[in-house]
Coordinates of C-alpha atoms in Angstrom, one line a residue:
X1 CA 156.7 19.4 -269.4
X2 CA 157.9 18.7 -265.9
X3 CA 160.6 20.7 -266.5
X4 CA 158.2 23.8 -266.6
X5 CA 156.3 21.9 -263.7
X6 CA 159.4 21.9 -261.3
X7 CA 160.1 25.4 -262.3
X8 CA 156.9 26.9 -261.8
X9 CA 157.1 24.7 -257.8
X10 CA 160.6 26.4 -256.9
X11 CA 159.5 29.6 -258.4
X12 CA 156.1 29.0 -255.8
X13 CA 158.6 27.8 -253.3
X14 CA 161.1 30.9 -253.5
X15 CA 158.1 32.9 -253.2
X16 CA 156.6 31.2 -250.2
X17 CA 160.1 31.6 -248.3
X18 CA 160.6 34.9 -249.0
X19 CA 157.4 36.4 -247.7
X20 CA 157.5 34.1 -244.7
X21 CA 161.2 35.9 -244.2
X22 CA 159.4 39.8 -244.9
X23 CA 156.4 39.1 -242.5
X24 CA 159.2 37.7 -240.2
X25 CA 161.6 40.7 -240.6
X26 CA 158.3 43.5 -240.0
X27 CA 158.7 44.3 -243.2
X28 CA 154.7 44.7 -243.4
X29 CA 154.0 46.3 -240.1
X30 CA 151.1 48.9 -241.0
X31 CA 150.5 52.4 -239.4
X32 CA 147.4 54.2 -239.7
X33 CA 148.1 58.1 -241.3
X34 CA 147.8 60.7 -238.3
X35 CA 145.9 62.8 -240.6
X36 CA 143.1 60.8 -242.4
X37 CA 143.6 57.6 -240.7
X38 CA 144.2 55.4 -243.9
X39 CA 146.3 52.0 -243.5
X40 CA 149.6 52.2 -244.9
X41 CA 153.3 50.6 -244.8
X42 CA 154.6 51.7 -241.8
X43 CA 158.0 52.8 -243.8
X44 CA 156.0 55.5 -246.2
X45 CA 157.7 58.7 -246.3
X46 CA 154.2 60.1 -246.6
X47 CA 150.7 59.4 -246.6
X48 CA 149.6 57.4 -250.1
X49 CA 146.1 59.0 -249.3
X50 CA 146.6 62.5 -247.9
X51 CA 149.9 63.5 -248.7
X52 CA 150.8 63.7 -245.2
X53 CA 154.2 63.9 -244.2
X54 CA 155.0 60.9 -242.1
X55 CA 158.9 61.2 -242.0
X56 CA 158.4 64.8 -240.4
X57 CA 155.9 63.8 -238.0
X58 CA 157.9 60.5 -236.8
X59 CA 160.6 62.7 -235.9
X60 CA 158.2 65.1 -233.8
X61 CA 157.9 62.2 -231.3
X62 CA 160.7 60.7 -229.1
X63 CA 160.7 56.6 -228.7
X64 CA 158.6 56.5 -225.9
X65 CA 155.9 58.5 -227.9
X66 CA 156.0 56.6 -230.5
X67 CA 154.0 53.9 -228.7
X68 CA 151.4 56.2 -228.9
X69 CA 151.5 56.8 -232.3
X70 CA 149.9 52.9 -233.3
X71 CA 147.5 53.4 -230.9
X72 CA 144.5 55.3 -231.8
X73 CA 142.9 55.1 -228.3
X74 CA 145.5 57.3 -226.7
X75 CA 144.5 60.7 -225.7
X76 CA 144.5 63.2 -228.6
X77 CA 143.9 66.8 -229.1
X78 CA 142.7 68.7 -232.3
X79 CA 144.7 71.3 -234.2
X80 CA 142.7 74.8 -234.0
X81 CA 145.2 75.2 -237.2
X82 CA 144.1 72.3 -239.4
X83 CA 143.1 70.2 -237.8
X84 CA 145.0 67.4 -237.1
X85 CA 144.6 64.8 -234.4
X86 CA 147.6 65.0 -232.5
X87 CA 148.5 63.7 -228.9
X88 CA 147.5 65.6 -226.1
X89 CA 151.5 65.6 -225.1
X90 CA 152.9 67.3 -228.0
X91 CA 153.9 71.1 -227.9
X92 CA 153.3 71.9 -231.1
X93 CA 151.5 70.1 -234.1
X94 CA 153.6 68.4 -236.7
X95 CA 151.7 69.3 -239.4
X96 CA 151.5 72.9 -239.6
X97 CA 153.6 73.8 -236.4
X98 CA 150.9 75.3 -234.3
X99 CA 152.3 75.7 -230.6
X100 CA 150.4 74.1 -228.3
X101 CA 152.4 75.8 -225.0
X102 CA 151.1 78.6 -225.2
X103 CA 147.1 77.2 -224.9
X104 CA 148.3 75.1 -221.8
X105 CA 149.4 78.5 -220.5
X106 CA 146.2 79.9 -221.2
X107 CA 144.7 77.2 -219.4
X108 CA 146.5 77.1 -216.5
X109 CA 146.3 81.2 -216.2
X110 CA 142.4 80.4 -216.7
X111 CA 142.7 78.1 -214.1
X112 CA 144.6 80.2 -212.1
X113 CA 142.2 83.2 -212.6
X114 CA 139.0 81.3 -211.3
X115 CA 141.0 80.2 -208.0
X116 CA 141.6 84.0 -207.2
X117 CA 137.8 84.8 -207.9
X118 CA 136.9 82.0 -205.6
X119 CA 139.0 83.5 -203.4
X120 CA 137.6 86.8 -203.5
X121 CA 134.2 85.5 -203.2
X122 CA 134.9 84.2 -200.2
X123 CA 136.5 86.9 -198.7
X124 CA 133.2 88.7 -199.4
X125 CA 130.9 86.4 -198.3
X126 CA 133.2 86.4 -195.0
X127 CA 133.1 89.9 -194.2
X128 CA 129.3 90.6 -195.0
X129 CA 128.6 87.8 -192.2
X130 CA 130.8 89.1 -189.8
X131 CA 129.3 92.4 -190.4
X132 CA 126.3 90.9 -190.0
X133 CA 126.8 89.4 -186.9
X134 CA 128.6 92.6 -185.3
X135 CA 125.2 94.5 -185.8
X136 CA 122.9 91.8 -184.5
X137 CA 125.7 92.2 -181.4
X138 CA 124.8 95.8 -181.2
X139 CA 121.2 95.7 -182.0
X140 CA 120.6 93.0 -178.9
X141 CA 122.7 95.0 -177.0
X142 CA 120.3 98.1 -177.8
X143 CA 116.9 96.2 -177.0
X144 CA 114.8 95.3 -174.2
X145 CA 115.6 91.9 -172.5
X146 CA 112.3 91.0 -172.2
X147 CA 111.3 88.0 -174.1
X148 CA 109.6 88.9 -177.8
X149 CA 110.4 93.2 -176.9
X150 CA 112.7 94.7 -179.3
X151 CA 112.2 98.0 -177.6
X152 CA 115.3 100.3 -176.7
X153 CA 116.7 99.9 -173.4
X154 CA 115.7 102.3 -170.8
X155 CA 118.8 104.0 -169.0
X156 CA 120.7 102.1 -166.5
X157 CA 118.6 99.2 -167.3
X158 CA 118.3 95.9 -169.5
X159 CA 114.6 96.5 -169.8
X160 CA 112.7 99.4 -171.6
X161 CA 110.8 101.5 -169.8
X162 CA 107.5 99.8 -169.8
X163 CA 108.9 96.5 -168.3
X164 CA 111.5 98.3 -165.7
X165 CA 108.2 99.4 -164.5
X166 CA 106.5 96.4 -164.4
X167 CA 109.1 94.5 -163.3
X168 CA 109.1 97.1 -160.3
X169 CA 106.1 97.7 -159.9
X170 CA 105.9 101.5 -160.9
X171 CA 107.1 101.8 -156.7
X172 CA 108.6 105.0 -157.2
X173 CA 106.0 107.1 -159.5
X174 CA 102.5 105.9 -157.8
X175 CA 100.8 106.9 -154.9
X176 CA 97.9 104.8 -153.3
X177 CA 95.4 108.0 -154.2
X178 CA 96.4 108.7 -157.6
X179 CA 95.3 104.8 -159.2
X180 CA 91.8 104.0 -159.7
X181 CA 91.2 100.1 -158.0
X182 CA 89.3 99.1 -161.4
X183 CA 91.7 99.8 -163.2
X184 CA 95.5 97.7 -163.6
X185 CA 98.5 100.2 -163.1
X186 CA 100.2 97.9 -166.0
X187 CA 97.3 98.5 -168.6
X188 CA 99.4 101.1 -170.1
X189 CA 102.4 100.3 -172.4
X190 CA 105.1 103.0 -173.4
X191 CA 107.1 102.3 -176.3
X192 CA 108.8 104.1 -179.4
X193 CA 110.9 106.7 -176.9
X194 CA 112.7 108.7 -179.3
X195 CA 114.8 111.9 -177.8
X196 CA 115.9 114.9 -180.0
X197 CA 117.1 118.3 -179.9
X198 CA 116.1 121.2 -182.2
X199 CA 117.0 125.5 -181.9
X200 CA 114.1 126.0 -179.5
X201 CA 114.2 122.9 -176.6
X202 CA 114.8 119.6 -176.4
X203 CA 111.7 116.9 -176.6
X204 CA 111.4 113.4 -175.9
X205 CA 108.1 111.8 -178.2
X206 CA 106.4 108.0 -177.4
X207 CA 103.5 105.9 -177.8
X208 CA 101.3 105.4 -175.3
X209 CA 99.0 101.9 -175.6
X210 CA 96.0 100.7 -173.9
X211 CA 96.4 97.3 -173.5
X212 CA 93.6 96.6 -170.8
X213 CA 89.3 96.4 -170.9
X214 CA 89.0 99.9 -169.4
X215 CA 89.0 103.8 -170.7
X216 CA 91.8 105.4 -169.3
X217 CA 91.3 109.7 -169.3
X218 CA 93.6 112.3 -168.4
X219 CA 96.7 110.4 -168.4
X220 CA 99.6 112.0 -167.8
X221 CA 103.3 111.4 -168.7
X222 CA 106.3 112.5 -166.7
X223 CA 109.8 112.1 -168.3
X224 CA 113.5 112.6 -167.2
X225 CA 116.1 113.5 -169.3
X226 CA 119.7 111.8 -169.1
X227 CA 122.9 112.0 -170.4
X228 CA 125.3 109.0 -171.4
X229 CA 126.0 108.2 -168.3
X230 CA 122.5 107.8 -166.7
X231 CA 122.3 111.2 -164.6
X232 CA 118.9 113.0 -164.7
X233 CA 119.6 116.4 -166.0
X234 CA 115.8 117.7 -166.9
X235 CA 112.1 116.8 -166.1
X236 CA 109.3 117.4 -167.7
X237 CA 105.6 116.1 -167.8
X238 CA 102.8 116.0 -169.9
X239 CA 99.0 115.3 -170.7
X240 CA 99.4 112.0 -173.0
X241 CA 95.8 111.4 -173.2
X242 CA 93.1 114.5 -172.2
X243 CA 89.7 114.2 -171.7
X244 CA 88.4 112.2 -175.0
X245 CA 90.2 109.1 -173.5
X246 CA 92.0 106.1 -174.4
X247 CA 89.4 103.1 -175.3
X248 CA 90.8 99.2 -174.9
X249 CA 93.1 98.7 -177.5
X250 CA 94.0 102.5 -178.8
X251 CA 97.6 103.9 -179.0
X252 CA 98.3 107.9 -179.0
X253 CA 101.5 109.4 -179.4
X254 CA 102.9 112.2 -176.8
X255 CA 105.2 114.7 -176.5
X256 CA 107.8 115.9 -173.5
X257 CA 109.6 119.2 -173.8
X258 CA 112.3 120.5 -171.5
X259 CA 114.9 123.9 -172.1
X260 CA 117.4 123.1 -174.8
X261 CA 119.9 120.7 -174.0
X262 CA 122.2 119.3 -176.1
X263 CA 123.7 116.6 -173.3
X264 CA 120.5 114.9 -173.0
X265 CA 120.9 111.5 -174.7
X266 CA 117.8 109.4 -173.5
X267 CA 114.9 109.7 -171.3
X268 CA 112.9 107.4 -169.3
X269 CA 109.1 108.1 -169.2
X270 CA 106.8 106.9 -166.8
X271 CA 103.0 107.4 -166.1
X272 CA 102.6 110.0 -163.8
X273 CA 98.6 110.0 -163.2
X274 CA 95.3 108.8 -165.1
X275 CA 91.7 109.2 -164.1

């Protein structure tokens, strides 16, 4: 009887030792499968659950990687194959072989791509705001300087033709007899000159505004045609408003013919007479 008894302690003993020694030795270290995530001995040839082939994919990885492969919190990437969690460093996937280079290239071609659209975009965007601001250059450069006018420059002058005559104070085209003392010599606005040549003369056309609290009648419109450089190279006059008058407030267009010339580039219209 305690012969079994101390046989069945050294037996107990032995046992006792020698999984202290295997636990010692890493002899059950556990890795989890790549594939399904199942514990198993971390010296299985393959996966006791799956199947998976753990030699093959232990040699995919170099020591340092390795590291990675007991730690589940590492960055990973998905097999479009089948779908295996591999890490995000690996070319191609050790289960099925997939390459993985040739996405990256994809991405990085993708990447590459949207930089040159940007680019583009912004080249656009560049040259339709510089062409922008070359016409609003131009189109100031057309127009009256006259705070809030947008009229077209009269020749020779930064003003249009109704405010070069305000500002100077219509000295050249008035006589003392000809202007009615109730009535302002600036009442009437000119605007909308337009100049243009067709096979029988050439003919400047306006608008002609009354802007004051009186009826102006018979008014009559003198112009003189010029060429690019500001010379006067044809007059002609005309009856903007006859004898059914211009109440406070009304605009009429008119009409200024010369003989046909095709030189004539602008023309500067002033009020001749009114009643």
């Amino acid at each position: 009887m305690f012969g079994d008894i101390g046989a069945m302690c050294f037996l107990a003993y032995s046992f006792g030792c020698t999984s202290f020694l295997f636990a010692k030795t890493g002899g059950c270290t556990t890795m989890k499968c790549p594939k399904c995530k199942t514990e198993i001995d971390d010296n299985s040839i393959t996966c006791s659950n799956c199947g998976f082939d753990i030699g093959l994919y232990k040699e995919a990885y170099s020591e340092i990687n390795k590291k990675k492969l007991y730690n589940l919190d590492s960055e990973e990437k998905t097999c479009p194959e089948c779908g295996l969690r591999v890490d995000s460093t690996a070319d191609s996937c050790p289960d099925c072989g997939y390459p993985f280079i040739s996405q990256n290239n994809q991405s990085q071609d993708n990447k590459k791509s949207n930089r040159n659209i940007k680019k583009k975009v912004i080249i656009v965007i560049s040259v339709v705001l510089v062409g922008i601001a070359i016409w609003y250059a131009w189109f100031a450069s057309t127009r009256c300087a006259w705070s809030g006018c947008f009229e077209h420059k009269a020749s020779n002058s930064s003003y249009c033709t109704y405010h070069k005559n305000y500002l100077s104070g219509y000295s050249s085209n008035y006589s003392s007899n000809s202007l009615s003392s109730s009535k302002s010599k600036f009442d009437l606005r000119i605007t909308n000159i337009d100049v243009d040549t067709n096979s029988a003369a050439t003919y400047c056309t306006g608008t002609i505004t009354n802007n004051g609290n009186s009826t102006f009648k018979f008014v009559k419109v003198k112009g003189s045609f010029k060429d690019n450089s500001g010379n006067t190279i044809e007059t002609g006059d005309s009856y903007a408003v006859g004898s059914e008058g211009l109440s406070p407030g009304e605009s009429t267009s008119f009409r200024i013919s010369c003989s046909r010339n095709t030189r004539v580039k602008d023309c500067d219209v002033t009020i001749y007479d009114y009643d």
